[in-house]
mmCIF file of C-alpha atoms in Angstrom:
data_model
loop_
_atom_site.group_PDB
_atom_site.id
_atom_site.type_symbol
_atom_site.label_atom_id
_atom_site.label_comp_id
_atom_site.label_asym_id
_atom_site.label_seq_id
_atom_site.Cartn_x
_atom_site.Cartn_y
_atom_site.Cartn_z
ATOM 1 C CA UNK A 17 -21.152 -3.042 -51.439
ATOM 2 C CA UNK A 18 -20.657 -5.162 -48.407
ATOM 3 C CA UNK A 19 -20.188 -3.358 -45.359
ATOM 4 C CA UNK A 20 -16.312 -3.116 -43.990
ATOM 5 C CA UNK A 21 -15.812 -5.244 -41.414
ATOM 6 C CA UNK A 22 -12.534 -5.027 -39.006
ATOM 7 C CA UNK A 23 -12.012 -1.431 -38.538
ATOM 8 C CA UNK A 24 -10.521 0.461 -36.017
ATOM 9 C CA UNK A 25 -13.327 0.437 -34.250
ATOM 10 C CA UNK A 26 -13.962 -3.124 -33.891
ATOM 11 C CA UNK A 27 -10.731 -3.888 -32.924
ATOM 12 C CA UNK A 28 -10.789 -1.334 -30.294
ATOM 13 C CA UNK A 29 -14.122 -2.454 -28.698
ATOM 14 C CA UNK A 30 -12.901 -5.780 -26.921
ATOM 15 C CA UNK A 31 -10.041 -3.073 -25.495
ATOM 16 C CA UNK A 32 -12.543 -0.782 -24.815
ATOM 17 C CA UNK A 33 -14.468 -3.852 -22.667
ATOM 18 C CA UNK A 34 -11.522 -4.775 -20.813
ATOM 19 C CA UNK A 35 -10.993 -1.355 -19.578
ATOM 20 C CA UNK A 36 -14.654 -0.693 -18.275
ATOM 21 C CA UNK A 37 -14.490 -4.542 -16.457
ATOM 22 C CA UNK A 38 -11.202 -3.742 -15.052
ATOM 23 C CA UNK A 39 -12.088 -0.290 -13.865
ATOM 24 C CA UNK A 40 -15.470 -2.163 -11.998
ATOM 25 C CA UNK A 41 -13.523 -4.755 -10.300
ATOM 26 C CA UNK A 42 -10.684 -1.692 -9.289
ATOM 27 C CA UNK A 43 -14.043 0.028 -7.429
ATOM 28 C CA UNK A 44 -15.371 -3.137 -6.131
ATOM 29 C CA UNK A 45 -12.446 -3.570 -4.396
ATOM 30 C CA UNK A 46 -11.985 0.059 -3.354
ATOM 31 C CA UNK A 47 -14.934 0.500 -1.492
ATOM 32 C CA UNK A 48 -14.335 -3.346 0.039
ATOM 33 C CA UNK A 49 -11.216 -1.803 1.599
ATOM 34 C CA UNK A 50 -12.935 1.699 2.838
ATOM 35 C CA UNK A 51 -15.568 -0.473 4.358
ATOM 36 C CA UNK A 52 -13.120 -3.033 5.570
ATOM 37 C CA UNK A 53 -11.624 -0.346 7.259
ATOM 38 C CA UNK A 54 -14.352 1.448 8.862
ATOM 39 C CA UNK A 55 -15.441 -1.940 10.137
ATOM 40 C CA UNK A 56 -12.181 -2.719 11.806
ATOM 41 C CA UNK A 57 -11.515 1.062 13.582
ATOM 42 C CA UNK A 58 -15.398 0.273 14.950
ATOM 43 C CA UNK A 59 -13.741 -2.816 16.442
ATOM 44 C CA UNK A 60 -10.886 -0.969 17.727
ATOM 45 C CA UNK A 61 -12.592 1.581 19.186
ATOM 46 C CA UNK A 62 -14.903 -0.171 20.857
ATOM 47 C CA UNK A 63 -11.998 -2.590 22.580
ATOM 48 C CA UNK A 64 -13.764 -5.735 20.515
ATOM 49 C CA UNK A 65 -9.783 -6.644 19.327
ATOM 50 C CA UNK A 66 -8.191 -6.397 22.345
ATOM 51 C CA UNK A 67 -7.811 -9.650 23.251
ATOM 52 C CA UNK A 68 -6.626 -10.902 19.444
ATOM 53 C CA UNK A 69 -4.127 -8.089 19.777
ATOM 54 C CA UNK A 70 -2.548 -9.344 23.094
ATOM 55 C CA UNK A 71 -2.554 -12.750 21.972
ATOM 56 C CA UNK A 72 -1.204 -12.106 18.534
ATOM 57 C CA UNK A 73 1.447 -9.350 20.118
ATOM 58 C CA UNK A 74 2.992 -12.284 22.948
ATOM 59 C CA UNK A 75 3.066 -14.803 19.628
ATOM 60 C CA UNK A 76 5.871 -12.915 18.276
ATOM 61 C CA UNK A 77 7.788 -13.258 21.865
ATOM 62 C CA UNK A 78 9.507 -15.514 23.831
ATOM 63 C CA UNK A 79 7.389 -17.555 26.124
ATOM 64 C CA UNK A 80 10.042 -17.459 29.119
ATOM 65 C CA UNK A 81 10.553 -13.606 28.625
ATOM 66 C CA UNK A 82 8.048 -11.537 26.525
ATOM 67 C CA UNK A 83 10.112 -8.396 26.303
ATOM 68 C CA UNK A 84 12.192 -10.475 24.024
ATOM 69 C CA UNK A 85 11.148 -11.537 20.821
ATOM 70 C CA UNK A 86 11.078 -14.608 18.801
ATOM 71 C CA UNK A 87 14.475 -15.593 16.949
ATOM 72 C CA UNK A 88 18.143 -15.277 17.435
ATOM 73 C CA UNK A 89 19.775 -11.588 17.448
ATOM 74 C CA UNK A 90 20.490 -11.584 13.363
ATOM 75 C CA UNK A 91 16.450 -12.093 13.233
ATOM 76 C CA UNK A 92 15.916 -8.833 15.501
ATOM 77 C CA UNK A 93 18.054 -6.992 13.364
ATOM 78 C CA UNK A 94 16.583 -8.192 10.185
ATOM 79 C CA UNK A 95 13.568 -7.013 11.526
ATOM 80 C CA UNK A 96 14.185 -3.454 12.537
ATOM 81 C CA UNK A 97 15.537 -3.648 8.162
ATOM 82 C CA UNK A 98 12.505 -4.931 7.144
ATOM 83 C CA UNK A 99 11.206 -1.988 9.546
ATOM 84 C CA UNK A 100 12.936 0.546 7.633
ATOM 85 C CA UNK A 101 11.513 -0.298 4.192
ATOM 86 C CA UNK A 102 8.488 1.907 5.402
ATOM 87 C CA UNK A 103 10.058 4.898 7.333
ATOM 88 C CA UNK A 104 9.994 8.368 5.992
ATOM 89 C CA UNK A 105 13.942 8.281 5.073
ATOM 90 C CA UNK A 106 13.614 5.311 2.542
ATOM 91 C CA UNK A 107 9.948 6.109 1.606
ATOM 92 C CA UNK A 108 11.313 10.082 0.768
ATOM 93 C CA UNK A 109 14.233 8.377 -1.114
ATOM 94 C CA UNK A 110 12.316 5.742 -3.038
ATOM 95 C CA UNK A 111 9.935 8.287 -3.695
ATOM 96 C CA UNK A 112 12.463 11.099 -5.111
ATOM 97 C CA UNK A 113 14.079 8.834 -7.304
ATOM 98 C CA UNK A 114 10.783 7.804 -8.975
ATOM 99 C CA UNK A 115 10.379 11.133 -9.621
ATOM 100 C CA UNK A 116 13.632 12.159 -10.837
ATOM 101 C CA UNK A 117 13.049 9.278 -13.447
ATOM 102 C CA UNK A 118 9.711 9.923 -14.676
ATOM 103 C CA UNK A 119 10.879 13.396 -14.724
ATOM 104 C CA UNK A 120 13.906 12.675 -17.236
ATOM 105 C CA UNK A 121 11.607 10.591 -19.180
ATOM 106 C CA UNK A 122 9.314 13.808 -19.252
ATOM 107 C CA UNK A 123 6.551 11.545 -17.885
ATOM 108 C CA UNK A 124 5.064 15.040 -16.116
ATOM 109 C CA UNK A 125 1.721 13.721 -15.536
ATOM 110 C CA UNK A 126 2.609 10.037 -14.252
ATOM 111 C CA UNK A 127 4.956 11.751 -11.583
ATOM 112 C CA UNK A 128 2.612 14.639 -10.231
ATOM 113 C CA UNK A 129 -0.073 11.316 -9.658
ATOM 114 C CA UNK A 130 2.585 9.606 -7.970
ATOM 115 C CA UNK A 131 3.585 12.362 -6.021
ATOM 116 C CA UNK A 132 -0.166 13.389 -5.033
ATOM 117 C CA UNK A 133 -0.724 9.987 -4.191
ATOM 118 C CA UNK A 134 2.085 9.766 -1.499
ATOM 119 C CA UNK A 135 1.592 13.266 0.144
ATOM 120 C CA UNK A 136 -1.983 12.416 0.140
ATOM 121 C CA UNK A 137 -1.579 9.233 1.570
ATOM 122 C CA UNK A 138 0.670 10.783 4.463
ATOM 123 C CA UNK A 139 -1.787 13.299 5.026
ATOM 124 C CA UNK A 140 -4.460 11.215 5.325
ATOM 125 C CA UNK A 141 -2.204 8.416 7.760
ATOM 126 C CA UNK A 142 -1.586 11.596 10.280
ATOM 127 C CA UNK A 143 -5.149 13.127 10.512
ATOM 128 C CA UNK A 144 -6.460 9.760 11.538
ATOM 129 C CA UNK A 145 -3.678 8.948 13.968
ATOM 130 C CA UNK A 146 -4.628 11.922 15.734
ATOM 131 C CA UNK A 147 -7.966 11.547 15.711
ATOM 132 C CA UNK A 148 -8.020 8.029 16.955
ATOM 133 C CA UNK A 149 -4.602 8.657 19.342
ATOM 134 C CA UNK A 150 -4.832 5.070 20.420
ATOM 135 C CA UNK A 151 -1.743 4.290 22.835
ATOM 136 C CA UNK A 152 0.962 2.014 21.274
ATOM 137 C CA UNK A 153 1.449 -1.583 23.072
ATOM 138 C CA UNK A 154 2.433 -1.437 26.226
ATOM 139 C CA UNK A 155 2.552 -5.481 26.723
ATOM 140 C CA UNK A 156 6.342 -5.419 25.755
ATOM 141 C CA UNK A 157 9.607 -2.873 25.263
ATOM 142 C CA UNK A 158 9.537 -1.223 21.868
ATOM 143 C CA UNK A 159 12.160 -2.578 19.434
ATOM 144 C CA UNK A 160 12.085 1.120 17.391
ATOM 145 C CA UNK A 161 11.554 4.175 18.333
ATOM 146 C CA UNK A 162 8.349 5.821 17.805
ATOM 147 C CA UNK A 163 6.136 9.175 18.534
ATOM 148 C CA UNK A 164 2.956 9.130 17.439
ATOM 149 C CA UNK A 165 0.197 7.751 17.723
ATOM 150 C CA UNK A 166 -0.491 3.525 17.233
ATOM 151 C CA UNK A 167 -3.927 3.534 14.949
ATOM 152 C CA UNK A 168 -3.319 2.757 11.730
ATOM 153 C CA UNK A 169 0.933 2.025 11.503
ATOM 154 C CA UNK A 170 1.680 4.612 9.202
ATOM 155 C CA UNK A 171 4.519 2.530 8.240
ATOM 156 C CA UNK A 172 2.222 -0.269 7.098
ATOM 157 C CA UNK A 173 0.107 2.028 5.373
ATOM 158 C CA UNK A 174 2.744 4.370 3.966
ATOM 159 C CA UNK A 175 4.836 1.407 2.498
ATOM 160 C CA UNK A 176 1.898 -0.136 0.609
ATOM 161 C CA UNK A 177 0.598 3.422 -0.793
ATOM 162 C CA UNK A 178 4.357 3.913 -2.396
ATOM 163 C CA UNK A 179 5.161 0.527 -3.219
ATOM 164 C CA UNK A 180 1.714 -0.508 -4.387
ATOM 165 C CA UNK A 181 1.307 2.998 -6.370
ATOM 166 C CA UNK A 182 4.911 2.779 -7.819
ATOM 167 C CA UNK A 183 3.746 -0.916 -8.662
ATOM 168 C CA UNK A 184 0.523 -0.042 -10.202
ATOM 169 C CA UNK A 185 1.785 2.609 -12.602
ATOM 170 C CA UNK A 186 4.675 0.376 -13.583
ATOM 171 C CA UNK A 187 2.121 -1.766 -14.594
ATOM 172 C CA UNK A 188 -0.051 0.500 -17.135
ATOM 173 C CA UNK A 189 2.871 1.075 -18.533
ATOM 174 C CA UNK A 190 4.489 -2.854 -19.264
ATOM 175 C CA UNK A 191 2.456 -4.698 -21.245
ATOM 176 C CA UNK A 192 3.707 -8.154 -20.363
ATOM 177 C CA UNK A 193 1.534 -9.737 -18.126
ATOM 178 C CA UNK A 194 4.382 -11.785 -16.335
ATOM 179 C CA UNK A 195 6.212 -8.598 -15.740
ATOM 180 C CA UNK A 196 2.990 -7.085 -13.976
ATOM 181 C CA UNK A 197 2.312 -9.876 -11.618
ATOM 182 C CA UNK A 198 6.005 -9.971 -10.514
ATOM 183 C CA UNK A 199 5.911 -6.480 -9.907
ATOM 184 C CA UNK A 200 2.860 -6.076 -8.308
ATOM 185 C CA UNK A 201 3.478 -9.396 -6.044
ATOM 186 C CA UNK A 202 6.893 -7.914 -4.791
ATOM 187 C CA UNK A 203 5.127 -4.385 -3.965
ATOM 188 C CA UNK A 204 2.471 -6.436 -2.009
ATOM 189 C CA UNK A 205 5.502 -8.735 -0.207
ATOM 190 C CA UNK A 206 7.337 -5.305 0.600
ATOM 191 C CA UNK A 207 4.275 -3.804 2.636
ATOM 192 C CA UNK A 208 3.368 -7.219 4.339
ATOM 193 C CA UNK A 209 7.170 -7.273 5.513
ATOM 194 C CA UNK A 210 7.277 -4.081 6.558
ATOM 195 C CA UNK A 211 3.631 -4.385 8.562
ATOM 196 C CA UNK A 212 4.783 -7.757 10.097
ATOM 197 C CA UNK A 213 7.922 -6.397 11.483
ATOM 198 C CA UNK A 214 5.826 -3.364 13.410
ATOM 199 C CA UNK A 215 4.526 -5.815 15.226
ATOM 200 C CA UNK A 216 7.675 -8.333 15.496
ATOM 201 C CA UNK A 217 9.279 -4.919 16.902
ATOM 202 C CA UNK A 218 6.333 -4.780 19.441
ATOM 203 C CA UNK A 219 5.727 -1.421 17.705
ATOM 204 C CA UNK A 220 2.113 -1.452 16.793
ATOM 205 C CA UNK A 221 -1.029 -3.961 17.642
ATOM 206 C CA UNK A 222 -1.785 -6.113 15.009
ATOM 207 C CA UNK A 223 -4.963 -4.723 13.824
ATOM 208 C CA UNK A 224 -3.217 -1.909 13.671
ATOM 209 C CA UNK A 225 -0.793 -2.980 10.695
ATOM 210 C CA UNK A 226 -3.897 -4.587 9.309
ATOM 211 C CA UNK A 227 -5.772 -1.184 8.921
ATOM 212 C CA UNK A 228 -2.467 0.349 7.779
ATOM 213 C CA UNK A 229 -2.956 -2.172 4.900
ATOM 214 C CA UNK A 230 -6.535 -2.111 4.023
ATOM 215 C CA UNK A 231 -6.659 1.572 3.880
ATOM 216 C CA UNK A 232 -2.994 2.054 2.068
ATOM 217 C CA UNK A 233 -4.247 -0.545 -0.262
ATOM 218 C CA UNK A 234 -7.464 1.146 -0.971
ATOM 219 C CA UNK A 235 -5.610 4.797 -1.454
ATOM 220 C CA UNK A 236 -3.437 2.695 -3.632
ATOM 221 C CA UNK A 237 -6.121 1.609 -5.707
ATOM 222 C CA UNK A 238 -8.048 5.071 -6.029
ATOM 223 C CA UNK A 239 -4.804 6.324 -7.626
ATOM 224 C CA UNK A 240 -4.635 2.923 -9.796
ATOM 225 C CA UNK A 241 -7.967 3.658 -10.851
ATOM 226 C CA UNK A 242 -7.273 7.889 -11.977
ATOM 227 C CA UNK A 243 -4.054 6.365 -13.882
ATOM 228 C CA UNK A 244 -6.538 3.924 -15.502
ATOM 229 C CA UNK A 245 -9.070 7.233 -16.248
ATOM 230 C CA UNK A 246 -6.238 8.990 -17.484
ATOM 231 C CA UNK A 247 -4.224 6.742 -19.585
ATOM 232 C CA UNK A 248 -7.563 5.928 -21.126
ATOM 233 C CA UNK A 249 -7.785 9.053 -22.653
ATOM 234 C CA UNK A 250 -4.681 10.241 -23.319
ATOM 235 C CA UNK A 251 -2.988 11.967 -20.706
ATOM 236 C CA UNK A 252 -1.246 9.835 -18.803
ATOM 237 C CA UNK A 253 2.231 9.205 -20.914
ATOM 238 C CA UNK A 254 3.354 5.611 -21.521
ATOM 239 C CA UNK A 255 6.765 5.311 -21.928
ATOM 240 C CA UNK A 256 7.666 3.080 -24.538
ATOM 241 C CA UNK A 257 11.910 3.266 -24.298
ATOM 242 C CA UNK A 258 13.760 5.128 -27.037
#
C-alpha cells in the first residue's frame, strides 16, 4: 500500500520553515541594532558627532534667530503633540489600556510580555542615561521641559518599544498580511514623529533620538522574537474573536 501522502505533517513543514527563516532574519536584525548602537554611543562619547549634531540641531531653526524654530506657531505646537506621543502620561495610558484588553480577553500571557517588555525597556532607557549623563543641547532654548539626562531620548526609545511591541503582537495575532504592514508602518511613523519632534523642540541631539531608535527597536524585536518562541509552541494565546 502506497505510502500516505499530505498529512499533517507535511502540511505543517512549509509553516514550520517560515517560522525558523523568520525567527533568523528577527536575530539578524537584533544584533544589527545592538551593534548599531554600541557603534554610535562610541561616536558620542568620543565627540566624533558633534559637529552633525550642531548642524542638524540649527536645521530645525530659524536662520535669523536660532532660539526659534522652523514653522509658524500652530507647527510649534504640533510639535510639543507629536512630543507627547512618547511621554510617560500617554505611554502609562496606552500601555494600561492594552492591558486591560488583553486582560478581558484573558490573553494572560500576551499581556505579562507586553508589560515586561515596557518596564524593561524603561529600565534599561534610565540605567544608560545615567551612565552616559551627556548634557542636553545647549545651542538653543528648550521647547519642553526636561530632567534627565540627553543620551539616548527616552522618549524616542520608549515610544518605539510600546508602539513597536503593541504593533508586533498585534501582528502574530492577525493573519492578514495587509493588516500587519499597516499596523506595523503606523507604529514605526509614531516613534519617528515622536523622535523628530525631540529634536524640533531642541530637546535632544540628533544622534541622540537616533540611538533612542536603534536600541528601542532592537528591545522591540527581542520581545517580537519570545512572542514568536512562544506562540510557536503554544503558550502565547491568539485571540481569534468570539
Amino acid at each position: 500500500m502506497a505510502p500516505r501522502r499530505g498529512g499533517l505533517r507535511d502540511r505543517l513543514a512549509p509553516l514550520g520553515e517560515r517560522l525558523e527563516l523568520g525567527s533568523i532574519v528577527l536575530l539578524l536584525l537584533l544584533v544589527t541594532g545592538v551593534w548599531g548602537f554600541i557603534e554610535l554611543a562610541g561616536e558620542v562619547v568620543e565627540g566624533e558627532t558633534e559637529r552633525l549634531d550642531r548642524a542638524l540641531l540649527l536645521a530645525f531653526r530659524a536662520r535669523d534667530d536660532p532660539a526659534e524654530p522652523l514653522g509658524p506657531l500652530w507647527l510649534q505646537e504640533m510639535g510639543r503633540d507629536l512630543t507627547a506621543l512618547g511621554g510617560v502620561a500617554v505611554l502609562s495610558l496606552v500601555t494600561i489600556g492594552v492591558l486591560a484588553f488583553l486582560a478581558m480577553r484573558r490573553l494572560w500571557a500576551a499581556a505579562g510580555l507586553l508589560l515586561v517588555a515596557v518596564l524593561g525597556g524603561l529600565a534599561v532607557s534610565t540605567l544608560l542615561k545615567e551612565h552616559f549623563e551627556r548634557p542636553r543641547p545647549d545651542l538653543v532654548p528648550h521647547g519642553s521641559i526636561v530632567t534627565d539626562a540627553s543620551f539616548p531620548s527616552g522618549h524616542s526609545m520608549m515610544a518605539t518599544v510600546v508602539y513597536l511591541t503593541l504593533g508586533a503582537l498585534l501582528a502574530r495575532v492577525e493573519p492578514g498580511l495587509r493588516v500587519k504592514v499597516f499596523v506595523l508602518g503606523f507604529a514605526v511613523l509614531l516613534a519617528l514623529l515622536v523622535g523628530v519632534s525631540r529634536v524640533y523642540l531642541g530637546v535632544h541631539w540628533p544622534t541622540d533620538v537616533l540611538a533612542g531608535w536603534v536600541l528601542g527597536a532592537a528591545w522591540a524585536l527581542l520581545f517580537w522574537l519570545i512572542a514568536r518562541w512562544l506562540q510557536h509552541r503554544g503558550r502565547l494565546e491568539v485571540d481569534r474573536g468570539e
